[in-house]
Amino acid sequence: MLCKQKFSTITMADFNPFFEDEVGGIEDSIVAAVEEEKPRPTSKSEDSPKTVGPKEELSYDSIAVKLLKDNLWLSALELHTELTENGRQLPRLRDYFSNPGNFEKQSTDARGGSPQVGNLYRTSSETTFDSLDLARYSDDGNNQVDERLTVLEFELRKARETIKSLRANLTEAAESDIPSPVHSNTDMEGAVAEEATKPLERRAVNFLVNEYLMNNSYKLTSITFADENEDQDFDDWDDVGLNTPHPPDLLHLYRDFSRHVIVKPETKDVGCGEDTIDEEDEEEEQPEAVEADLNMSIEQQRQHYEAEMENLERQVFQLRGEKAELGMVVEKMEREIQSLRAPKQSTPMVSPITSPMKDPALHPDHRGERREPIGQEMTQDTPPSSTSSNQVEALRDIQPEEDGREEEGDEVDGVDDIDGVVNGDVRGGEGQEEFREVEGQTEEKMVDGYLTRRKNVSEAFQRALLGTIVHPVETTETRLLEEVSHIASSGQEVVEMLARCLPHIIPNVLLAKREELVPLILCTASSHPEARERDQLLNLLFNLIKKPDEDQRQIILSGCVAFAKHVGPTKAESELLPQCWEQITHKYPERRLLVAESCGALSPYLPKEICSSLVLSMLQQMLEDRAEEIRGSAVKSLGLVFSLIDDTDKYNQGLDLLLKALGDSSDSVVNATQQVFLSAFAGWAQDLDRLETNLISTVLKRLEVTAIDLQRPKPDLLQGERLIEHYAHTLQCLVPALYANILKTGPFKEQMQNGVEEDNEEVEIEVTRFPKPLCALHNLTVIMGDKRRLLKLMKAFDAFTIQEGETESWPSYNWLTNDYIPRLLEVVGRLDASHTNCVRALTKLFVHICKTFGPAFTDTKVTPKFQAVLNVPKEQYHTLVRSGQSAIAKATLPVFLCGVLGSHYREDDRHQISHYLQEAIVILGQCQAPQDSIHLAFNDLHANPTYHELLLAALWSCVVHTSSSVRIVTARLFELLAKGINESLVSSRVVPALITLSGDSDVSVRVATIPAFGTILENTNQKETLDRVYTQFQTFLDDTNYTQEHALMVQVIHTLGKIGPNSEPKFRDEFILPRLAAMAYTNSHSTNDANRAEVAMALFEAYSAISCCFLSVDLIRDAMLPGLRCLRKDMETVLPEHEGVVSSMIKDFESKIQGKESEDTSTRSSDPFYQPYMVSVNPNDSKASAGNKTAPARTMMGGIWGKWGK
């Protein structure tokens, strides 16, 4: 029994996951406790069985001793199992197999002795799955070994889960172990009334309640009940506890309850503590075994009683001290009562209400205890040692009135009364009888304090009269009755009452309104003196709402922050963090999200050591969560945590977490990392002087590696482009921190001192001075903390840059100009302009650099480096540009024009943009190099309306260039400007230039203008402009000088097919479709198969695009079908793989025509207007017969048209 008690003590210890060695030490503690209580062998050793004669029958105990001595444990185990099943259990075997110390592996003696405790080996008959050598029976031995390892790993994992579950159930069983009534010296009824519900009991009752709800069709209630007890599986009774029998349902328990009501006995039965054994077992056991068991039992009882005696002696000493102290209090109260005695009110008081400020009788050691009404206290069987305590409680509630009441008059409301007199009367019965023990001492006082009566009215009569109104309530909710019968007399009692009532109130509040309870829970938890109650209240807070939304989470977070501020870092660590730890693996993402946000919100109020260890570990674990919103919240909390950490050893770990978060697959997580975590970590890196040399250099190095990989043959374009965009945007987010660090480390002391007298001046920074920050953490005013200081440092930096002062003592500035900018320029030079998204990301990066560091830095440190790369000697034009090695054909040109020169909107920059554009058009045109760079630069500059005139001027300067290649490039660039600009500019500047180029002597120049004309038709609504373009297209198709040009015809067909769905319906129906049909007819008679195939493919694409438009039946019949039939003829000859598609299009259009005609015929036949004119003509009729049949109808129609004509 003592062994079991120690085991229960170990398992019931509060397990704290924040202590290091506690997890591994639990099992060692259990084993040590069991080994300590292992029975010692007596003089008559159990290992020496008694010798019996040949006729004497062997006992089971002798057999057990022999089996254990010879290490035949399996046989002993089988014997123990069979005896247990037959109800004849042997204590020897039971104690042996219940002691885990008997089965631990121990090494043999160094001198060759036998092992102290043998090991259990698997017998050949006990074949399990993991003992089979599967590879021996398989042809594929290696695969079988791998499969066997996989299966064994699975079985090991399941076994660990089973062990964990059994440990939890065993702990609950140990906690819920109730002493036997034989060994109990207290009344069971009173113990049950006082004892709280144990976990095993709660789970069993929950299971029965859910079973009752399901059996009686309360399905919705059952679902709600299961959700509120989500930690329990209601489908499996074994989840309640280990080896727990299933009781009958609730209805049977209720019906059977009255049969087992035990009348309270007058006497008590006390057992000697011996375990009863069946008579048959007693006859079979040997005297030696019985004597050993009795000795062990006596020793255990002796130790138990000695411990109990020590406990009682401590209680006696404590009670003596309390008695002496309370004696003085009682004497003082009696003196005050005599002085305050006065007439009383006739209304009885249910419970005393005393001033919370005057409570001298309340002992400090008992302030956390709840004072029960006297009537209730006396109904319980209390041990003799507590008798004086109850009397003290009855007297303790007699409290003096405030001294100021004597001055108010002769009549006062009465002395503070004895708590529970009326409560005792209400409960009646035993309470009244037992109350008479102290009635003689306090009767007069209690009567004067509670009852105002006439002298000739007896006290019993007055109480009976009161009982007609205040009578016992027949209810099982004794808790609520007790609460309403006792009104709190101090703030501490209010806190304790709230702690008791809130767990019962919360389940009855709607989920949508439970956040209203947060203030109550927090105030109660912060003021409650007991750590256990505070833990329960905080657990209620975190489990208050099943799936808290954003607003509810913010309310809970605000409450947690307020609690942490109130209680301090130590309590916040010990009481709030465990609640977060319990919720970190919750099945609902909203709960895990609450934990992730709580870690960040609480970190400023926790010790820094905890932030850098436990909180960091929790956030690192949540960074692996499958829900992206949780990872995003964890990233933000990591930023807050690293802004508080001082431990430099955590820097590398933080950098790894940062890079991992930057590589997340979710865009929302990456954005949160760049805006919050990156900014916070950059601040810490700046304090450690690692911003430039470590953090930014790490990201820049990854950008360089990705750019090199993109140049390799057959690269992963999508992944490479995505990474370059990602790293460029990350560097863009670091620009404000880099600028702030350079300002802080600059040699500006003299300039700052000279500007002290200007402190009273108004400070304003130009709105366009800095780029728009992505978030508040990228705002330089926020980073620097003072707008005035920022402005002074900016002016000092600009002056220093213009003067080009000494920079040897400024390592961060040297790194920026000599390392950072050149490496970025090298990355830009490696990229082709065809990677549009990558080039634009790098352009934005240079815009942020130039706008942040200012025009002076851009002119002196950035622009010269780009000019040195772009200025190529004329003798190297053809070799470098045509090979694609020149920077003018790479991404360098658009990044320089849009990211550097286009960042400050100055007139000098505009002139440089125009100059470099004209030069690039000429160079790329003459060298016939790829034009992606100039096209991308035009597109990006075209997005800003302030550059439209500049771009048109640059193109007009090249319209009359002597080189036809330059004019071709110019015509193609006009196509980019034809959309998105003012229609007046299109009419006055674009169309005239295109008409001029369309009359060029070079056919290639004319062909290059056709797409630009088509773009104008798609994006312009001015009738005058459209008519000029229509005329130009008609010239292309009608002029014999153009019709003979095969390239021109192909380009016209491509353009008409492109603009057909978006052009005006009239132009499409009257020009495009007839012209396409004519060109299809001409092409079907061509003798050049190569040209015929190219034209046929262009016509096929054009008809495919236009076939999606709404076309009338007449247009289909007259223009669409003739052209498609000619195209089908060409396809059969030159492109047979597309012939089936064309035939299908023809069938679709023919079915539309037939459907429309049949619909019109049915409409006419059903209309009475057409019936006189409907004539049935037989195909076999002669011409004269048919004429005779239709003559009347023709005569009538002629009369109708004649009337209309008049």
Coordinates of C-alpha atoms in Angstrom, one line a residue, residues 835-1204:
H835 CA 13.6 38.5 -68.6
T836 CA 11.1 41.3 -68.2
N837 CA 10.0 40.7 -64.6
C838 CA 13.6 40.4 -63.4
V839 CA 14.7 43.6 -65.1
R840 CA 11.8 45.5 -63.7
A841 CA 12.5 44.2 -60.2
L842 CA 16.1 45.4 -60.4
T843 CA 14.9 48.7 -61.9
K844 CA 12.7 49.2 -58.7
L845 CA 15.7 48.4 -56.6
F846 CA 17.8 51.2 -58.2
V847 CA 14.9 53.6 -58.0
H848 CA 14.8 53.1 -54.2
I849 CA 18.6 53.4 -53.9
C850 CA 18.8 56.6 -56.0
K851 CA 15.7 58.3 -54.4
T852 CA 16.8 57.3 -50.9
F853 CA 20.4 58.4 -51.1
G854 CA 19.5 61.5 -53.0
P855 CA 20.4 63.2 -56.3
A856 CA 23.9 64.1 -55.3
F857 CA 24.8 60.5 -54.6
T858 CA 23.2 59.4 -57.8
D859 CA 25.1 61.9 -59.9
T860 CA 28.5 61.2 -58.4
K861 CA 28.4 57.5 -57.5
V862 CA 25.8 55.7 -59.6
T863 CA 25.4 57.4 -62.9
P864 CA 29.2 57.4 -63.8
K865 CA 29.4 53.6 -63.3
F866 CA 26.5 53.0 -65.7
Q867 CA 27.9 55.4 -68.3
A868 CA 31.2 53.7 -68.2
V869 CA 29.5 50.4 -69.0
L870 CA 27.1 51.7 -71.7
N871 CA 29.6 53.9 -73.6
V872 CA 31.0 51.4 -76.2
P873 CA 33.7 52.6 -78.7
K874 CA 32.4 52.7 -82.3
E875 CA 35.0 50.3 -83.6
Q876 CA 33.5 47.6 -81.2
Y877 CA 29.8 48.2 -82.1
H878 CA 29.4 45.3 -84.5
T879 CA 31.5 42.7 -82.6
L880 CA 30.0 43.4 -79.2
V881 CA 26.4 44.3 -80.0
R882 CA 25.8 41.5 -82.5
S883 CA 27.2 38.9 -80.2
G884 CA 24.9 40.2 -77.4
Q885 CA 27.9 41.0 -75.1
S886 CA 27.3 44.8 -75.1
A887 CA 25.5 46.3 -72.1
I888 CA 23.3 48.3 -74.5
A889 CA 21.6 45.0 -75.6
K890 CA 21.3 43.7 -72.0
A891 CA 19.2 44.8 -69.0
T892 CA 21.7 47.5 -68.3
L893 CA 20.0 50.0 -70.7
P894 CA 16.4 49.9 -69.3
V895 CA 17.7 49.8 -65.7
F896 CA 19.8 52.9 -66.3
L897 CA 17.1 54.8 -68.2
C898 CA 14.2 53.9 -65.9
G899 CA 15.8 53.2 -62.6
V900 CA 18.6 55.8 -62.4
L901 CA 17.9 58.7 -64.8
G902 CA 14.1 58.3 -64.3
S903 CA 14.2 58.4 -60.5
H904 CA 14.4 62.2 -59.9
Y905 CA 12.4 63.7 -62.8
R906 CA 15.0 66.5 -63.5
E907 CA 15.4 68.2 -66.8
D908 CA 19.0 67.2 -67.1
D909 CA 18.0 63.6 -66.6
R910 CA 15.3 63.9 -69.4
H911 CA 17.9 65.1 -71.8
Q912 CA 20.1 62.2 -71.0
I913 CA 17.2 59.8 -71.5
S914 CA 16.5 61.2 -74.9
H915 CA 20.1 61.0 -75.9
Y916 CA 20.6 57.4 -74.8
L917 CA 17.3 56.4 -76.5
Q918 CA 18.3 57.8 -79.8
E919 CA 21.8 56.4 -79.5
A920 CA 20.4 52.9 -78.6
I921 CA 17.9 52.9 -81.6
V922 CA 20.7 53.8 -84.0
I923 CA 23.2 51.3 -82.6
L924 CA 20.7 48.4 -82.4
G925 CA 19.3 49.2 -85.8
Q926 CA 22.6 49.4 -87.6
C927 CA 23.9 46.3 -85.9
Q928 CA 20.6 44.4 -86.4
A929 CA 20.9 43.2 -82.8
P930 CA 18.1 42.1 -80.5
Q931 CA 15.8 45.0 -79.6
D932 CA 14.4 43.7 -76.3
S933 CA 16.3 46.2 -74.2
I934 CA 15.1 49.3 -76.1
H935 CA 11.5 47.9 -76.3
L936 CA 11.5 47.3 -72.5
A937 CA 12.9 50.8 -71.9
F938 CA 10.2 52.3 -74.1
N939 CA 7.4 50.3 -72.4
D940 CA 8.5 51.4 -68.9
L941 CA 9.0 55.0 -69.7
H942 CA 5.7 55.0 -71.7
A943 CA 3.9 54.2 -68.5
N944 CA 4.7 57.7 -67.2
P945 CA 2.7 60.4 -69.2
T946 CA 5.4 63.0 -68.6
Y947 CA 7.7 61.1 -71.0
H948 CA 5.3 60.8 -73.9
E949 CA 6.6 63.9 -75.7
L950 CA 10.2 62.9 -75.0
L951 CA 9.7 59.5 -76.6
L952 CA 7.9 60.9 -79.6
A953 CA 10.7 63.4 -80.2
A954 CA 13.3 60.6 -80.0
L955 CA 11.4 58.5 -82.6
W956 CA 10.7 61.4 -84.9
S957 CA 14.5 62.1 -85.0
C958 CA 14.9 58.6 -86.4
V959 CA 12.1 58.6 -89.0
V960 CA 14.3 60.2 -91.6
H961 CA 17.4 58.4 -90.7
T962 CA 19.6 57.3 -93.6
S963 CA 19.7 53.6 -92.5
S964 CA 16.6 51.5 -93.4
S965 CA 17.3 49.3 -90.4
V966 CA 17.0 52.3 -88.1
R967 CA 13.7 53.2 -89.7
I968 CA 12.4 49.7 -89.2
V969 CA 13.2 49.8 -85.5
T970 CA 11.5 53.2 -85.3
A971 CA 8.4 51.9 -87.0
R972 CA 8.2 49.0 -84.5
L973 CA 8.6 51.3 -81.6
F974 CA 5.7 53.4 -82.8
E975 CA 3.5 50.4 -82.2
L976 CA 4.3 50.6 -78.5
L977 CA 3.4 54.3 -78.4
A978 CA 0.1 53.9 -80.3
K979 CA -1.7 52.8 -77.2
G980 CA -2.0 54.4 -73.9
I981 CA -1.3 58.0 -75.0
N982 CA -3.5 61.0 -75.7
E983 CA -5.6 60.6 -78.9
S984 CA -4.5 64.1 -80.0
L985 CA -0.9 62.9 -80.0
V986 CA -1.8 59.8 -81.9
S987 CA -3.5 61.9 -84.6
S988 CA -0.9 64.6 -84.8
R989 CA 2.4 62.8 -84.1
V990 CA 2.0 59.0 -84.5
V991 CA -0.2 58.6 -87.6
P992 CA 1.8 61.1 -89.8
A993 CA 5.0 59.4 -88.9
L994 CA 3.6 56.0 -89.8
I995 CA 2.2 57.3 -93.1
T996 CA 5.6 58.7 -93.9
L997 CA 7.2 55.4 -93.2
S998 CA 4.5 53.4 -95.0
G999 CA 5.6 55.1 -98.2
D1000 CA 9.2 54.2 -97.7
S1001 CA 11.1 52.7 -100.7
D1002 CA 12.2 49.8 -98.6
V1003 CA 9.5 47.1 -98.4
S1004 CA 10.7 46.0 -94.9
V1005 CA 10.0 49.5 -93.6
R1006 CA 6.5 49.5 -95.0
V1007 CA 5.8 46.0 -93.5
A1008 CA 7.0 47.3 -90.1
T1009 CA 4.4 50.0 -90.1
I1010 CA 1.4 47.6 -90.5
P1011 CA 1.2 46.4 -86.9
A1012 CA 1.3 50.0 -85.7
F1013 CA -1.7 50.8 -87.9
G1014 CA -3.6 47.8 -86.5
T1015 CA -2.8 48.9 -82.9
I1016 CA -4.3 52.4 -83.7
L1017 CA -7.5 50.7 -85.0
E1018 CA -7.8 48.8 -81.7
N1019 CA -7.2 51.7 -79.3
T1020 CA -8.6 54.9 -81.0
N1021 CA -12.1 56.1 -81.4
Q1022 CA -11.6 59.3 -83.4
K1023 CA -13.4 59.0 -86.7
E1024 CA -10.8 61.1 -88.6
T1025 CA -7.9 59.0 -87.4
L1026 CA -9.8 55.7 -88.2
D1027 CA -10.6 56.9 -91.7
R1028 CA -6.9 57.7 -92.4
V1029 CA -5.9 54.2 -91.2
Y1030 CA -8.7 52.5 -93.2
T1031 CA -7.4 54.3 -96.3
Q1032 CA -3.9 53.1 -95.6
F1033 CA -5.0 49.5 -95.3
Q1034 CA -7.0 49.8 -98.6
T1035 CA -3.9 51.2 -100.2
F1036 CA -1.9 48.2 -99.0
L1037 CA -4.4 45.8 -100.6
D1038 CA -5.3 47.6 -103.8
D1039 CA -2.0 49.1 -104.9
T1040 CA -0.2 46.8 -107.3
N1041 CA 3.1 47.8 -105.9
Y1042 CA 2.1 46.3 -102.6
T1043 CA 0.1 43.2 -103.7
Q1044 CA 3.1 41.7 -105.3
E1045 CA 5.0 41.8 -102.0
H1046 CA 4.5 38.5 -100.3
A1047 CA 5.9 39.6 -96.9
L1048 CA 3.5 42.6 -96.9
M1049 CA 0.5 40.4 -97.6
V1050 CA 1.3 38.0 -94.9
Q1051 CA 1.8 40.9 -92.4
V1052 CA -1.6 42.4 -93.5
I1053 CA -3.4 39.1 -92.9
H1054 CA -1.8 38.7 -89.4
T1055 CA -2.8 42.2 -88.5
L1056 CA -6.4 41.9 -89.8
G1057 CA -6.8 38.6 -87.9
K1058 CA -5.5 40.2 -84.7
I1059 CA -7.7 43.4 -84.9
G1060 CA -10.8 41.6 -86.3
P1061 CA -12.4 40.7 -82.9
N1062 CA -11.7 44.2 -81.4
S1063 CA -12.4 46.5 -84.4
E1064 CA -15.6 48.1 -85.4
P1065 CA -18.2 45.6 -86.7
K1066 CA -18.8 47.7 -89.8
F1067 CA -15.1 47.6 -90.6
R1068 CA -14.9 43.9 -89.9
D1069 CA -18.0 43.0 -92.0
E1070 CA -17.4 45.3 -94.9
F1071 CA -13.6 45.3 -95.2
I1072 CA -11.8 42.5 -93.3
L1073 CA -13.9 39.5 -94.2
P1074 CA -14.4 40.3 -97.9
R1075 CA -10.6 41.0 -98.2
L1076 CA -9.7 37.8 -96.4
A1077 CA -12.0 35.8 -98.8
A1078 CA -10.4 37.5 -101.8
M1079 CA -6.9 36.7 -100.6
A1080 CA -7.9 33.2 -99.8
Y1081 CA -9.2 32.8 -103.4
T1082 CA -6.0 34.3 -104.8
N1083 CA -3.8 32.1 -102.7
S1084 CA -5.6 28.9 -103.7
H1085 CA -4.5 29.5 -107.3
S1086 CA -0.8 30.3 -106.4
T1087 CA 1.9 28.1 -107.8
N1088 CA 4.6 28.8 -105.2
D1089 CA 3.9 26.2 -102.5
A1090 CA 6.1 27.8 -99.9
N1091 CA 4.4 31.2 -100.2
R1092 CA 1.0 29.4 -100.5
A1093 CA 1.6 27.5 -97.2
E1094 CA 2.7 30.7 -95.4
V1095 CA -0.3 32.7 -96.5
A1096 CA -2.6 29.7 -95.8
M1097 CA -1.3 29.5 -92.2
A1098 CA -1.8 33.2 -91.7
L1099 CA -5.4 32.9 -93.1
F1100 CA -6.1 29.9 -90.8
E1101 CA -5.1 32.0 -87.7
A1102 CA -7.2 35.0 -88.9
Y1103 CA -10.3 32.9 -89.6
S1104 CA -9.9 31.1 -86.2
A1105 CA -9.8 34.4 -84.4
I1106 CA -12.8 35.9 -86.3
S1107 CA -14.9 32.8 -86.0
C1108 CA -15.6 33.6 -82.4
C1109 CA -17.3 36.9 -83.3
F1110 CA -21.1 37.2 -83.8
L1111 CA -21.7 37.0 -87.6
S1112 CA -24.9 37.3 -89.5
V1113 CA -26.2 34.5 -91.7
D1114 CA -25.7 36.6 -94.8
L1115 CA -22.2 37.4 -93.9
I1116 CA -21.4 33.8 -93.2
R1117 CA -22.9 32.8 -96.5
D1118 CA -21.4 35.5 -98.6
A1119 CA -17.9 36.1 -97.1
M1120 CA -17.0 33.5 -94.4
L1121 CA -17.8 30.2 -96.2
P1122 CA -16.3 31.1 -99.6
G1123 CA -13.0 32.0 -97.9
L1124 CA -13.0 28.9 -95.7
R1125 CA -13.7 26.6 -98.7
C1126 CA -10.7 28.1 -100.6
L1127 CA -8.6 27.7 -97.4
R1128 CA -9.7 24.1 -97.1
K1129 CA -8.4 23.5 -100.7
D1130 CA -5.0 25.0 -99.7
M1131 CA -4.9 22.9 -96.6
E1132 CA -5.5 19.7 -98.4
T1133 CA -2.5 20.5 -100.6
V1134 CA 0.1 22.2 -98.4
L1135 CA -0.9 21.8 -94.8
P1136 CA -3.1 18.6 -94.5
E1137 CA -2.7 18.5 -90.7
H1138 CA -5.0 21.5 -90.4
E1139 CA -7.6 20.4 -93.0
G1140 CA -9.8 18.7 -90.4
V1141 CA -10.1 21.9 -88.3
V1142 CA -11.1 24.0 -91.4
S1143 CA -13.7 21.4 -92.4
S1144 CA -15.1 21.4 -88.9
M1145 CA -15.4 25.2 -89.0
I1146 CA -17.2 25.0 -92.4
K1147 CA -19.7 22.4 -91.0
D1148 CA -20.4 24.6 -88.0
F1149 CA -21.2 27.6 -90.2
E1150 CA -23.3 25.6 -92.6
S1151 CA -25.3 24.2 -89.7
K1152 CA -26.0 27.7 -88.5
I1153 CA -27.3 28.7 -91.9
Q1154 CA -29.5 25.7 -92.1
G1155 CA -30.9 26.2 -88.6
K1156 CA -31.6 29.8 -89.3
E1157 CA -33.4 29.0 -92.6
S1158 CA -35.5 26.3 -91.0
E1159 CA -36.5 28.7 -88.2
D1160 CA -37.5 31.3 -90.7
T1161 CA -39.6 28.8 -92.6
S1162 CA -41.4 27.6 -89.5
T1163 CA -42.1 31.2 -88.5
R1164 CA -43.6 32.0 -91.9
S1165 CA -45.8 28.9 -92.1
S1166 CA -47.3 29.6 -88.7
D1167 CA -48.0 33.3 -89.4
P1168 CA -51.5 33.9 -90.9
F1169 CA -50.1 36.8 -92.9
Y1170 CA -48.1 34.3 -95.0
Q1171 CA -50.7 31.5 -95.3
P1172 CA -52.6 32.9 -98.5
Y1173 CA -49.2 33.1 -100.2
M1174 CA -48.0 29.6 -99.3
V1175 CA -48.2 27.4 -102.4
S1176 CA -47.5 23.7 -102.5
V1177 CA -45.5 23.0 -105.7
N1178 CA -44.5 19.4 -106.6
P1179 CA -41.1 19.0 -108.0
N1180 CA -42.6 16.7 -110.7
D1181 CA -44.9 19.5 -111.9
S1182 CA -44.1 21.0 -115.3
K1183 CA -43.1 24.6 -115.6
A1184 CA -46.6 25.6 -116.8
S1185 CA -48.3 23.8 -114.0
A1186 CA -46.1 25.4 -111.4
G1187 CA -46.7 28.8 -112.9
N1188 CA -50.4 28.3 -112.7
K1189 CA -50.2 27.4 -109.1
T1190 CA -48.2 30.5 -108.1
A1191 CA -50.2 32.9 -110.3
P1192 CA -52.7 34.0 -107.7
A1193 CA -50.1 34.6 -105.1
R1194 CA -48.1 36.7 -107.5
T1195 CA -51.1 38.7 -108.4
M1196 CA -51.9 39.4 -104.7
M1197 CA -48.3 40.4 -103.9
G1198 CA -48.2 42.6 -107.0
G1199 CA -51.2 44.5 -105.7
I1200 CA -49.6 45.0 -102.3
W1201 CA -46.3 46.3 -103.7
G1202 CA -48.3 48.5 -106.0
K1203 CA -50.1 50.1 -103.1
W1204 CA -46.9 50.6 -101.2

